[in-house]
mmCIF file of C-alpha atoms in Angstrom:
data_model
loop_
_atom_site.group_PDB
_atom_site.id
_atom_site.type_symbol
_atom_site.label_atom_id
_atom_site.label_comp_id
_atom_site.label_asym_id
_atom_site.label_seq_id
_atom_site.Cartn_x
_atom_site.Cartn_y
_atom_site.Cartn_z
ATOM 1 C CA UNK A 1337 -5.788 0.962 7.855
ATOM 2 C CA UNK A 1338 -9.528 0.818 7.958
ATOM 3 C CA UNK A 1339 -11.498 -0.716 10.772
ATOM 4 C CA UNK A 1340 -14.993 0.020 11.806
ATOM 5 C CA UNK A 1341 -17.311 -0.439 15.119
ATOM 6 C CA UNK A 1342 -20.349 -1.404 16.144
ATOM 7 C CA UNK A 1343 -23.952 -1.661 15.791
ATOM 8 C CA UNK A 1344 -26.561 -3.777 17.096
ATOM 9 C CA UNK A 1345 -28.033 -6.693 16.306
ATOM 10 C CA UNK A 1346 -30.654 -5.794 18.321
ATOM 11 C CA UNK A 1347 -32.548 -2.788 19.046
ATOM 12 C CA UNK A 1348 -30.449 0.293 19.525
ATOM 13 C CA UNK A 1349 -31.082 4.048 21.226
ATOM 14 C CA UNK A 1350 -30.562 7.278 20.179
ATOM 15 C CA UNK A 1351 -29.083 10.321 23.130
ATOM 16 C CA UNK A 1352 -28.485 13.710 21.848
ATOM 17 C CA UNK A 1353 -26.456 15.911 24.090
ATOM 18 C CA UNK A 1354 -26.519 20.016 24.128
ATOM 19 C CA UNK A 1355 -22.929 21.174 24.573
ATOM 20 C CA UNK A 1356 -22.170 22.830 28.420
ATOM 21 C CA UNK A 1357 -18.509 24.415 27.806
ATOM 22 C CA UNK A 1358 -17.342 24.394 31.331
ATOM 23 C CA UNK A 1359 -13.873 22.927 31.727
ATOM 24 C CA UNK A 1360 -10.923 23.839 29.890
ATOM 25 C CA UNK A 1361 -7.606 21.973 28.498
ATOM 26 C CA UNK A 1362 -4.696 23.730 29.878
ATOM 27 C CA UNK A 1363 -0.600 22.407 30.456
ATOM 28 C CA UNK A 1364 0.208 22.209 33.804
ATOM 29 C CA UNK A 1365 4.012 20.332 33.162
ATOM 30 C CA UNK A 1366 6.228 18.740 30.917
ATOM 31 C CA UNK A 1367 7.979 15.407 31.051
ATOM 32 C CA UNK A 1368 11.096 15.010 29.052
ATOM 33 C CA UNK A 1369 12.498 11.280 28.096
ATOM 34 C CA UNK A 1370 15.882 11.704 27.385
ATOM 35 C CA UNK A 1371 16.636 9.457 24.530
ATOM 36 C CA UNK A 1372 19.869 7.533 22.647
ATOM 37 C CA UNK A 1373 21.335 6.726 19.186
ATOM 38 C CA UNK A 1374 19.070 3.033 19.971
ATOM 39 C CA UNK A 1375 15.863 4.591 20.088
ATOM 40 C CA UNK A 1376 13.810 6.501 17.544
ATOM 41 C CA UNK A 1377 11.290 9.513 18.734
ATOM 42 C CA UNK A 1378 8.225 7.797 16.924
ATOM 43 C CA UNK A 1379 6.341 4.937 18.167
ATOM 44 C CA UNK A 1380 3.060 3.353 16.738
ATOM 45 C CA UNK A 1381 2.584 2.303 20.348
ATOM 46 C CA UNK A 1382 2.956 4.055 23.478
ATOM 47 C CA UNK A 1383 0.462 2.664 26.581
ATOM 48 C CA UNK A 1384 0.611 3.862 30.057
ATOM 49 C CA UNK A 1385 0.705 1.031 32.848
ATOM 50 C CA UNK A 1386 1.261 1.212 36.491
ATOM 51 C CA UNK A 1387 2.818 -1.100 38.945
ATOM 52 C CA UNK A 1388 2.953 -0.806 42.218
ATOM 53 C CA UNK A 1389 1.923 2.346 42.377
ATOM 54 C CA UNK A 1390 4.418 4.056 39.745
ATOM 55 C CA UNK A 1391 3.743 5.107 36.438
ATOM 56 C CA UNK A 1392 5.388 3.919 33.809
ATOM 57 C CA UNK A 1393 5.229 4.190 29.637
ATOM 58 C CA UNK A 1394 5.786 1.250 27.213
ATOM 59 C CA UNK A 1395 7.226 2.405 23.829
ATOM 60 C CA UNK A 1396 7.645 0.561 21.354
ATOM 61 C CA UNK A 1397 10.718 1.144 19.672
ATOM 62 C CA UNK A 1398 10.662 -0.835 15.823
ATOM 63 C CA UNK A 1399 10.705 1.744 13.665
ATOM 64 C CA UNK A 1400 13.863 2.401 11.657
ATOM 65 C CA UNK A 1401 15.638 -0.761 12.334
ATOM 66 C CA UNK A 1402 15.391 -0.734 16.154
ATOM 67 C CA UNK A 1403 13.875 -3.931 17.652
ATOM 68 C CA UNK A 1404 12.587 -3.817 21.228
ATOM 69 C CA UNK A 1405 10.468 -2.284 23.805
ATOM 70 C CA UNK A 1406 11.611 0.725 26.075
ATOM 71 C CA UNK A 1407 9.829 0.665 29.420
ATOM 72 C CA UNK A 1408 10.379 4.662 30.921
ATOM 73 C CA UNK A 1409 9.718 5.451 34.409
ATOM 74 C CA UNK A 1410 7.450 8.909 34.158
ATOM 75 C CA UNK A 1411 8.231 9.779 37.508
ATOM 76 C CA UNK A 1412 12.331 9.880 37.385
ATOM 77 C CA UNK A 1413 11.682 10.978 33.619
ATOM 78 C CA UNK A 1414 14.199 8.401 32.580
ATOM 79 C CA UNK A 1415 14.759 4.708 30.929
ATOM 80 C CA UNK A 1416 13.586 1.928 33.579
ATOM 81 C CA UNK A 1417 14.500 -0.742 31.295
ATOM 82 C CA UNK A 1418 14.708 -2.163 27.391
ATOM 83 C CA UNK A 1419 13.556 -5.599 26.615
ATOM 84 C CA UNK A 1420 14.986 -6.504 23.303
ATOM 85 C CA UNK A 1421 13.134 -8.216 20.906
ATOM 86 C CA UNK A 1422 14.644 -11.777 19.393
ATOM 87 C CA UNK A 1423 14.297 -12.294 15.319
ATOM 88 C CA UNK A 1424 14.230 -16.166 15.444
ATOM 89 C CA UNK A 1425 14.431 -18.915 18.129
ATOM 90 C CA UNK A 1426 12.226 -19.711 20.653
ATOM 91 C CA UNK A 1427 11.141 -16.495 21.440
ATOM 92 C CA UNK A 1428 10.809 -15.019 18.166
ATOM 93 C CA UNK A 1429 8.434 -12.028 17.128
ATOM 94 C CA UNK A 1430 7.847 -11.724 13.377
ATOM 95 C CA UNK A 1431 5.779 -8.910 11.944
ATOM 96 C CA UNK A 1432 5.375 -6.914 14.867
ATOM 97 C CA UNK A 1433 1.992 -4.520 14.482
ATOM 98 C CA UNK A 1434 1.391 -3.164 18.072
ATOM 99 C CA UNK A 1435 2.171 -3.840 21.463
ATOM 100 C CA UNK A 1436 1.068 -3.257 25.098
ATOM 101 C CA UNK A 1437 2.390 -3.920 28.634
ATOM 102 C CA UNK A 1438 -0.305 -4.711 31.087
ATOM 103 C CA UNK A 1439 1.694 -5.321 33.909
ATOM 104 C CA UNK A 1440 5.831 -5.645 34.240
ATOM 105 C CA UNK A 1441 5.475 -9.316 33.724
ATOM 106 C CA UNK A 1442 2.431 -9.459 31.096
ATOM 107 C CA UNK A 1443 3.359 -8.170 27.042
ATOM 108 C CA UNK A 1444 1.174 -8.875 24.637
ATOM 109 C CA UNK A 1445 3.029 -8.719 21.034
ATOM 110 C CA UNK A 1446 0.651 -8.628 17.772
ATOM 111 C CA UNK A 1447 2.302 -9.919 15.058
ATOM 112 C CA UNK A 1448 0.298 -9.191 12.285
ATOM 113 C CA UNK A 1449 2.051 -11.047 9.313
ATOM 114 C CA UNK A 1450 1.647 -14.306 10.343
ATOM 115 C CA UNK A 1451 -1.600 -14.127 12.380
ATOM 116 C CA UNK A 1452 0.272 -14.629 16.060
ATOM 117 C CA UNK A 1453 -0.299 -13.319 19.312
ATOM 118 C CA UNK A 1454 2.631 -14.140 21.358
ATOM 119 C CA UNK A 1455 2.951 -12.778 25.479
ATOM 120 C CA UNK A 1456 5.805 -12.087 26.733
ATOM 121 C CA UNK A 1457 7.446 -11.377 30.481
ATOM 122 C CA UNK A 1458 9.606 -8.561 31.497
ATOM 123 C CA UNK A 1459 12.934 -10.508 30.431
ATOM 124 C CA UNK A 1460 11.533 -11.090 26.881
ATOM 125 C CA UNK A 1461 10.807 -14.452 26.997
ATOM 126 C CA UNK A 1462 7.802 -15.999 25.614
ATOM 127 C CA UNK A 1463 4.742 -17.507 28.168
ATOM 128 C CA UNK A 1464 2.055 -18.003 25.489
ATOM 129 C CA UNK A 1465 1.215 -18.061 21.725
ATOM 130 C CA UNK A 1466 -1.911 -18.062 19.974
ATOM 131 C CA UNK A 1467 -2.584 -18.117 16.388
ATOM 132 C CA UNK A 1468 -5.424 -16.100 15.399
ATOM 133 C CA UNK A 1469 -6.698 -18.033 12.125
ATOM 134 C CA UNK A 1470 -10.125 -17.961 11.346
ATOM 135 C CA UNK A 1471 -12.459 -20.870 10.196
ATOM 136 C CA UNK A 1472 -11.815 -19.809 6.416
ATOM 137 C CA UNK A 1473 -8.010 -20.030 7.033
ATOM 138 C CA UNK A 1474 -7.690 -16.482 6.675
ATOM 139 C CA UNK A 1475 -5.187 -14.650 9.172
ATOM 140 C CA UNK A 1476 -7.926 -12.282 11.717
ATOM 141 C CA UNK A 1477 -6.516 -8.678 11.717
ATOM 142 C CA UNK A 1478 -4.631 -8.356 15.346
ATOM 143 C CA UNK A 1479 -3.272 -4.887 14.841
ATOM 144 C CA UNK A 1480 -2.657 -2.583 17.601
ATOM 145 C CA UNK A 1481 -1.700 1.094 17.889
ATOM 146 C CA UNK A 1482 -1.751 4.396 19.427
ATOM 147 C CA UNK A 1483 -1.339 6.333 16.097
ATOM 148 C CA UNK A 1484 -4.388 5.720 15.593
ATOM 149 C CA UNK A 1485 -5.522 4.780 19.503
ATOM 150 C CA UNK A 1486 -6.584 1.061 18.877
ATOM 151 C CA UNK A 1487 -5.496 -0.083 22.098
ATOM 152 C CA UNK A 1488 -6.976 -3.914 22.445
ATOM 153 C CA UNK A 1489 -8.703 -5.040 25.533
ATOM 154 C CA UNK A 1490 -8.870 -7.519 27.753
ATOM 155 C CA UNK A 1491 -12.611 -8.793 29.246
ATOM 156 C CA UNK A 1492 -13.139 -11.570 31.541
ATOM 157 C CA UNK A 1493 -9.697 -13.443 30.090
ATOM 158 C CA UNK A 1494 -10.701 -12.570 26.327
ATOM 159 C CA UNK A 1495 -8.869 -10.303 24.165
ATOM 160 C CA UNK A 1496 -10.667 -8.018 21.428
ATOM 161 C CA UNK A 1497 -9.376 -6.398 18.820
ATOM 162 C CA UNK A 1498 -10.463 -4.626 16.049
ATOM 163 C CA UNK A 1499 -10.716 -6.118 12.431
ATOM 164 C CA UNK A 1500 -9.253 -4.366 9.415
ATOM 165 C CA UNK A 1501 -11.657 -3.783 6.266
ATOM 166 C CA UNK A 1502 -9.854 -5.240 3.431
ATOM 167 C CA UNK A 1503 -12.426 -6.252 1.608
ATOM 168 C CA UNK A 1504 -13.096 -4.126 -1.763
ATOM 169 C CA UNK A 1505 -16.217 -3.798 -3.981
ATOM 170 C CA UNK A 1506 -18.790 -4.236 -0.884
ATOM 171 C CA UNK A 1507 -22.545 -3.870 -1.714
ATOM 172 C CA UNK A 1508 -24.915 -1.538 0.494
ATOM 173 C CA UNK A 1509 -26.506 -4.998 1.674
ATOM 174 C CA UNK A 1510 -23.445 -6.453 2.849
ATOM 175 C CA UNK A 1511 -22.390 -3.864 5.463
ATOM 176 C CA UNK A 1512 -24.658 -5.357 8.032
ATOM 177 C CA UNK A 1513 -22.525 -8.706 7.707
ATOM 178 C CA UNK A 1514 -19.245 -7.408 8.166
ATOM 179 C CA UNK A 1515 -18.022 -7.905 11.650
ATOM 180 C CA UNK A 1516 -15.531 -5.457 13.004
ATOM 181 C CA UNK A 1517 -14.262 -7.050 16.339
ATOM 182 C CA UNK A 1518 -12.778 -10.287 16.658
ATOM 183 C CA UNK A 1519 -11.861 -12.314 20.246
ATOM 184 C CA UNK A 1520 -9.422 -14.509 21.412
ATOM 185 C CA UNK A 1521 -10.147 -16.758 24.378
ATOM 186 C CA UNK A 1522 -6.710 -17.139 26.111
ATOM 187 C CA UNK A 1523 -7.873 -19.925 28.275
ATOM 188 C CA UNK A 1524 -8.934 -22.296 25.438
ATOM 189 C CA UNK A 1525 -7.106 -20.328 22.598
ATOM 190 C CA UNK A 1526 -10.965 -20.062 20.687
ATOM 191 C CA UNK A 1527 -11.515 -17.638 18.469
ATOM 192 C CA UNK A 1528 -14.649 -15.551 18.000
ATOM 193 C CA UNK A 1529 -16.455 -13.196 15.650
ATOM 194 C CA UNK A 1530 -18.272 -10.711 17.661
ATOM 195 C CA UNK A 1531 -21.701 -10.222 17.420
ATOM 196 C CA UNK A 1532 -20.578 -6.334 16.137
ATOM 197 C CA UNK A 1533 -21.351 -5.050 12.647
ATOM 198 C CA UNK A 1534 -21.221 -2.185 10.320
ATOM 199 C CA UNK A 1535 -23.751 0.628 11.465
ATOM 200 C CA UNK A 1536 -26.604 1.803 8.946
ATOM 201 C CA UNK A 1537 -25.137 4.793 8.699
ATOM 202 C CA UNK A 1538 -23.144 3.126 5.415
ATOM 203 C CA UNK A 1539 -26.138 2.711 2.943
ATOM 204 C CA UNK A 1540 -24.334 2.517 -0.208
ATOM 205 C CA UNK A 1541 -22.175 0.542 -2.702
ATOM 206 C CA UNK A 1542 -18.573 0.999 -1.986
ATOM 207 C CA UNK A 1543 -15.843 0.405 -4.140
ATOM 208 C CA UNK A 1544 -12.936 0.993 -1.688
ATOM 209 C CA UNK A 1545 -13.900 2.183 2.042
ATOM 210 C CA UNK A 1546 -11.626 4.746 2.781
ATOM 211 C CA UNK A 1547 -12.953 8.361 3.587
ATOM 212 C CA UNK A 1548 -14.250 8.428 7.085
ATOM 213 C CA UNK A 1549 -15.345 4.847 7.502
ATOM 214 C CA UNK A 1550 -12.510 4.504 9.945
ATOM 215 C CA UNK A 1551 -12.453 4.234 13.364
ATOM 216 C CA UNK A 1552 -10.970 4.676 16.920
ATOM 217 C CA UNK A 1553 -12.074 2.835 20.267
ATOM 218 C CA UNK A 1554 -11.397 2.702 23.460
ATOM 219 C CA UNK A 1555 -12.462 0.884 26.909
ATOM 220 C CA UNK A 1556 -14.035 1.878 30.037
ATOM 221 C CA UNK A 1557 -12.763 -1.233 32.700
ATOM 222 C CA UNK A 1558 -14.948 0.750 35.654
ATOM 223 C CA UNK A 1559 -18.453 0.324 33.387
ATOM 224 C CA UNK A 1560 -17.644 -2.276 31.183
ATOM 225 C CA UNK A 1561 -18.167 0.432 28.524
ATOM 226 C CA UNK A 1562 -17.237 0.314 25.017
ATOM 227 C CA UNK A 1563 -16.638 3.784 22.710
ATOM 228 C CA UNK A 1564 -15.884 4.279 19.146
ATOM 229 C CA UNK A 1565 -15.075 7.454 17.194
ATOM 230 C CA UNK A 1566 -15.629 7.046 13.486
ATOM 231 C CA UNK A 1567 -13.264 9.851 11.515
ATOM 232 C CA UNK A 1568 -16.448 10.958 9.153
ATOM 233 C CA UNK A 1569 -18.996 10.751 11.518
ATOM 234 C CA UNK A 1570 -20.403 12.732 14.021
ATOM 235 C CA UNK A 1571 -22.125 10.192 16.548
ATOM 236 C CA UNK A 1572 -20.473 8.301 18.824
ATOM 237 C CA UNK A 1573 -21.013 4.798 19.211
ATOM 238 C CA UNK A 1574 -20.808 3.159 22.786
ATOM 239 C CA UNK A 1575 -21.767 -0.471 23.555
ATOM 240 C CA UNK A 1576 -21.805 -1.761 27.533
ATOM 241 C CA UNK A 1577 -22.558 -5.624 26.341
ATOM 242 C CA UNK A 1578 -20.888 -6.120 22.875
ATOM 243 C CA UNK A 1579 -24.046 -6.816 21.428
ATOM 244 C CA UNK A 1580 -26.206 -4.085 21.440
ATOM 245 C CA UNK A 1581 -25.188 -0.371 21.167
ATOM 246 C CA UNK A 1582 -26.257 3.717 21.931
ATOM 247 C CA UNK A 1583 -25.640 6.658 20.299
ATOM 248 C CA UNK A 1584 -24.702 9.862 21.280
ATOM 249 C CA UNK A 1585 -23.843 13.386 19.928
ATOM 250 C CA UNK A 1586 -20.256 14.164 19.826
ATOM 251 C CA UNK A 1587 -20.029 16.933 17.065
ATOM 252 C CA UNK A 1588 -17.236 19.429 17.194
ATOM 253 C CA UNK A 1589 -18.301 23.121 17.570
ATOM 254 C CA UNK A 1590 -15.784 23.429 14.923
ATOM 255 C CA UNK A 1591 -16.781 21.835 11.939
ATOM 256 C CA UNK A 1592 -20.257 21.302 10.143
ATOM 257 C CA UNK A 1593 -22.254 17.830 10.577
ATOM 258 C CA UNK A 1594 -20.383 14.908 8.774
ATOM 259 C CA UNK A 1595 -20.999 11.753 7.210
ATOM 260 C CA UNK A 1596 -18.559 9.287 5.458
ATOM 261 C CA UNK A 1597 -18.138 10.124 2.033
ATOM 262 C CA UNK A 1598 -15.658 8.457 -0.395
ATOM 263 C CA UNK A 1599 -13.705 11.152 -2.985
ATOM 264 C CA UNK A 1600 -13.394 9.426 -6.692
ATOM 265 C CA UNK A 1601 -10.609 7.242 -6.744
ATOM 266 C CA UNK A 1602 -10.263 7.754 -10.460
ATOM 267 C CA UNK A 1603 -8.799 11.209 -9.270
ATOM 268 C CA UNK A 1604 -5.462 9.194 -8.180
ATOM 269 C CA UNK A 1605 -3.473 11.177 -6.139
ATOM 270 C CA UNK A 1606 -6.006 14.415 -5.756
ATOM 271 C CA UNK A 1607 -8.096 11.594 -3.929
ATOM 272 C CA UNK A 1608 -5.511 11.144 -1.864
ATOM 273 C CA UNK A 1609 -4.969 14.908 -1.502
ATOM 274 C CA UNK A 1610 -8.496 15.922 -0.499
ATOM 275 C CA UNK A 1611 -8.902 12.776 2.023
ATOM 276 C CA UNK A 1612 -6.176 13.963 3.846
ATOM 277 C CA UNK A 1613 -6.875 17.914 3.675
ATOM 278 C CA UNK A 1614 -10.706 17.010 4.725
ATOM 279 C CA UNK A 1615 -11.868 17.343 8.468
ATOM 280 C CA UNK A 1616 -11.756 14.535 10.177
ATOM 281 C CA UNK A 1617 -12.657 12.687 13.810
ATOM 282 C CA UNK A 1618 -9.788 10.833 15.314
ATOM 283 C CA UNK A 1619 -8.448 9.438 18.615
ATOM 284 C CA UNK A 1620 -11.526 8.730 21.125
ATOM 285 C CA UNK A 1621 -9.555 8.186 24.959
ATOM 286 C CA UNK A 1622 -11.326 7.919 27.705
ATOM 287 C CA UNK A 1623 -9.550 8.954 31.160
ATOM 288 C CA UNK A 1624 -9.640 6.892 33.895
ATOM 289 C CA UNK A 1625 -8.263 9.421 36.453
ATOM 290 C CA UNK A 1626 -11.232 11.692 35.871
ATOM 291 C CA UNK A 1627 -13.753 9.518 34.570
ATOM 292 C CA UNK A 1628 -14.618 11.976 31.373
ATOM 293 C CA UNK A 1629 -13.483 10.902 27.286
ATOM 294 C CA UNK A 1630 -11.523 12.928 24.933
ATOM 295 C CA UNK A 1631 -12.086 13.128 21.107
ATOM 296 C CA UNK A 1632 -9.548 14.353 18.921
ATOM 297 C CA UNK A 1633 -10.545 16.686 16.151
ATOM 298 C CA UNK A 1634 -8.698 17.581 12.902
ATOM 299 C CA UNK A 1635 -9.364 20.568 11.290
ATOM 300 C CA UNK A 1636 -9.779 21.183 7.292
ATOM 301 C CA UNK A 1637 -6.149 21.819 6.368
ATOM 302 C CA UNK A 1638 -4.589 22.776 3.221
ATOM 303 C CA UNK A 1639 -1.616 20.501 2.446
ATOM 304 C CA UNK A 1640 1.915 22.935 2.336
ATOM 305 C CA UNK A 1641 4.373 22.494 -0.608
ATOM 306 C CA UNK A 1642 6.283 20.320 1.959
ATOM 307 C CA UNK A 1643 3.844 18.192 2.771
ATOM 308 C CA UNK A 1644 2.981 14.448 2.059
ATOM 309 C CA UNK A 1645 -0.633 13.536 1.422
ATOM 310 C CA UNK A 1646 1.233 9.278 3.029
ATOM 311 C CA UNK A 1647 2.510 11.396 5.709
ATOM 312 C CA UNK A 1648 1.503 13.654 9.237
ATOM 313 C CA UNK A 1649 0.437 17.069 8.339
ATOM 314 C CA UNK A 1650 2.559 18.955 11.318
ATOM 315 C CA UNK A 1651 1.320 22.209 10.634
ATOM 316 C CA UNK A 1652 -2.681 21.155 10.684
ATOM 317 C CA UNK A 1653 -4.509 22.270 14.070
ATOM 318 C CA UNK A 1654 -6.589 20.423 15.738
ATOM 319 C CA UNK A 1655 -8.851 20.332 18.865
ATOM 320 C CA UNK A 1656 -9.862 17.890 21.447
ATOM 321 C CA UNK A 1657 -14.041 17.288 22.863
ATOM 322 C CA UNK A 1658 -13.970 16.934 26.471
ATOM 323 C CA UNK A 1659 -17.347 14.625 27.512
ATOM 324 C CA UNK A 1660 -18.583 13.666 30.950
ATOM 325 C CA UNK A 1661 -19.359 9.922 31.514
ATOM 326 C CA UNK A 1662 -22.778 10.519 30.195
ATOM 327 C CA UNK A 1663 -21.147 11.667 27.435
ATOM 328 C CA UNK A 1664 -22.478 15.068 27.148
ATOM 329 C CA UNK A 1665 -20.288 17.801 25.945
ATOM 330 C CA UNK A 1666 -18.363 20.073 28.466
ATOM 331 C CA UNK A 1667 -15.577 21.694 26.899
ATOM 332 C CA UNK A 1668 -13.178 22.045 23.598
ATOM 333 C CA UNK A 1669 -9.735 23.000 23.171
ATOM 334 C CA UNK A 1670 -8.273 23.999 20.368
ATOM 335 C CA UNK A 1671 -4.455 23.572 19.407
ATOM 336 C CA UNK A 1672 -2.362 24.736 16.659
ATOM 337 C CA UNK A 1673 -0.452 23.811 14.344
ATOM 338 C CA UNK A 1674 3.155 23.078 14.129
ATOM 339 C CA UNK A 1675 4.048 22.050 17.745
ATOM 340 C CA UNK A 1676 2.387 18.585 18.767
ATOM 341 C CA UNK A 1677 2.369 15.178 17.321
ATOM 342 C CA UNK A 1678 -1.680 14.146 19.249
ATOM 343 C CA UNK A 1679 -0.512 10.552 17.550
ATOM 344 C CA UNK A 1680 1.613 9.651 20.020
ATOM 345 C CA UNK A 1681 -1.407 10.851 23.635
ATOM 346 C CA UNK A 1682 -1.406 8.625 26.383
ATOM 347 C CA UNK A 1683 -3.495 8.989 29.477
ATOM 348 C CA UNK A 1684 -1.959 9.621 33.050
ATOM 349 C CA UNK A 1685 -2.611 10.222 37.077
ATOM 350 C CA UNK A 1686 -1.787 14.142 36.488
ATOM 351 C CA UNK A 1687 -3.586 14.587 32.960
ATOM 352 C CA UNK A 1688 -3.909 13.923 29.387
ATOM 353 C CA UNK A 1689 -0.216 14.141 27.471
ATOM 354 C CA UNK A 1690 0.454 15.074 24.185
ATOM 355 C CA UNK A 1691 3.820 14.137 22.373
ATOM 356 C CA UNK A 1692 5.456 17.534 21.083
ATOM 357 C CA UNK A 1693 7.678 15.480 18.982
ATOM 358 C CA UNK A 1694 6.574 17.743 15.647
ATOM 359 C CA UNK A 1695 9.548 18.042 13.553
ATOM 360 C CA UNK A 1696 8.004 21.836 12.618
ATOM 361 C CA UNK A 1697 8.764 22.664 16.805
ATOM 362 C CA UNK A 1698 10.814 25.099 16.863
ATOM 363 C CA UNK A 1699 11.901 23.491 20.364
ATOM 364 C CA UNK A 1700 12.328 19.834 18.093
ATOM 365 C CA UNK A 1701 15.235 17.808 19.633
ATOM 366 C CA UNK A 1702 15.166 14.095 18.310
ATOM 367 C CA UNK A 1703 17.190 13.348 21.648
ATOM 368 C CA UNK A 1704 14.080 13.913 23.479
ATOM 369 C CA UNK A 1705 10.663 12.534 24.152
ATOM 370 C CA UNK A 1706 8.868 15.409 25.471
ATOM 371 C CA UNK A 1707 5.288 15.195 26.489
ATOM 372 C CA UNK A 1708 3.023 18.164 27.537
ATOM 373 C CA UNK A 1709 0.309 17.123 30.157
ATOM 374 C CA UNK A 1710 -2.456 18.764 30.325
ATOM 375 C CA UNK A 1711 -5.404 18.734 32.866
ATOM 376 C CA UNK A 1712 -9.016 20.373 33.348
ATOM 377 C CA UNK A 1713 -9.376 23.547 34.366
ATOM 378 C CA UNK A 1714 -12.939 24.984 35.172
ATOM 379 C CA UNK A 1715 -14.119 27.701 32.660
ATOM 380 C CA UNK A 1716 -15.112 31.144 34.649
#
């Protein structure tokens, strides 16, 4: 899954920020989501929404057979409601990559395979449709997810989402051509490139992108504020018009300065191997609640015997950047191994939560969703 963000088409500035370690990650509470034979303990998208005041958490439950979306009240730590998902007739959803609740009445479904956006209300019926085809006839990438925090947004009744690099073979002097954000007007169902490209950070022939040209974003509703986090680089990228973009420092203490760098793919599965042993940047969140961004850092790890280069190392540590909203540097956390699954984070009133849903746990029970939250704490 590669996808890419931002640079400017027009002039661009460069921040630097010296690190000020003054806040802390530490758990405060745990929620626990008791869970049934119908639902499995991995999602590729979990979003926190509130209505009314309450918190809730969609899950989207699709991924060994299952077929709908489980809405759980955080509060009462229990199922609010399920909202099954029809294969075929008039409210179909085929090829389901991502979803989000906005609002109890408001779904939007991505359904990657045939280029469809569908909404959907609270009783799983179907409002809207749009088919996101672009002017070549080529399906636009409309894949959403938490895995990999690629949340979507919404702006002034347009939707963005990210585009997915699938093009191989690409020459140094195309990269400024590829865009890496698409939009889809709901209001006249038009469909947009946006004015977003590949940053001249990538200088070189490439024949397959993977290695730290990928990417997670998210958005800041309150500025208008765009942020990306590429996984082999250590600037961030941040854009407040979609047009024009800053960048800022947002190295980890832990790990030496990083650019994207692409191992041989002649080396077959050892490529494979060593991109998923390397360091890496991951999730970039930013926190509404307390108005400060988190970036997820994995650490070099050294794949176990029982461990998949396709799948989630569980015993890798990792650590998480902690930036004000002038993104300057004011704390890191580090977390071990064996105990969290960071894929499935989600943002709430009391804190940042982290899915402890790691099948190395030794407190693992696949009847459970259990969440850690954790808030800041001020360094002494």
């Amino acid at each position: 899954m590669l996808t890419i963000l931002l640079l400017s088409a027009c002039t661009s500035s460069s921040k630097d920020s010296s690190a000020n370690y003054v806040v802390d990650l530490v758990e405060h509470k745990k929620v626990i989501l008791p869970i049934d034979e119908r639902t499995y303990y991995l999602s590729r998208s979990i979003f926190q929404f509130e209505e009314e005041g309450r918190e809730y958490l969609h899950f989207e439950n699709t991924e060994l057979g299952q077929y709908d979306i489980v809405i759980f009240d955080l509060a009462k730590q229990s199922e609010h409601k399920r909202i099954s998902l029809s294969k075929d007739g008039p409210n179909e959803v085929v090829g389901l990559i991502g979803s989000r609740t906005y609002n109890d009445s408001t779904i939007y479904l991505f359904e990657h395979s045939i280029g469809r956006t569908s909404v959907m209300n609270g009783e799983g019926k179907v409002t809207n449709r749009y088919q996101v085809q672009g002017a070549d006839g080529v399906y636009l990438q409309n894949i959403v997810s938490s895995y990999f925090h690629m949340p979507s947004f919404i702006k002034d009744s347009v939707i963005y989402v990210s585009q997915n690099l699938s093009k191989r073979n690409i020459k140094k002097e195309e990269w400024k051509n590829i865009p890496i954000f698409a939009s889809l007007n709901m209001k006249d169902s038009t469909i947009e490139m946006v004015p977003l490209f590949y940053p001249s950070i990538i200088d070189k022939d490439v024949d397959n992108p993977a290695g730290g040209y990928e990417f997670s974003y998210d958005y800041n509703y309150k500025d208008r504020r765009l942020i990306c986090s590429f996984q082999g680089y250590d600037s961030l990228m941040v854009s407040d018009d979609l047009k024009t973009v800053k960048w800022y420092d947002g190295r980890s203490r832990y790990l030496q300065s990083m650019r994207p760098s692409i191992p041989e793919a002649s080396n077959g599965i050892r490529a494979l191997v060593e991109l998923k042993e390397r360091a890496k940047y991951s999730h970039i969140m930013y926190d509404k609640y307390r108005d400060v961004y988190y970036r997820f850092v994995e650490h070099t790890h050294e794949l176990l015997p029982d461990e998949s280069p396709y799948g989630y190392a569980k015993s890798r540590e990792f650590s998480i950047i902690v930036f004000n909203n002038q993104f300057e540097i004011i704390g890191e956390t580090k977390f071990p191994g064996n105990k969290y699954f960071y894929n499935m984070s989600f943002i709430g009133k009391d804190g940042l939560y982290i899915s402890e849903n790691n099948g190395k746990n030794p407190e693992f029970d696949e009847n459970k969703l259990v969440f850690a939250c954790f808030g800041l704490k001020d360094l002494e």
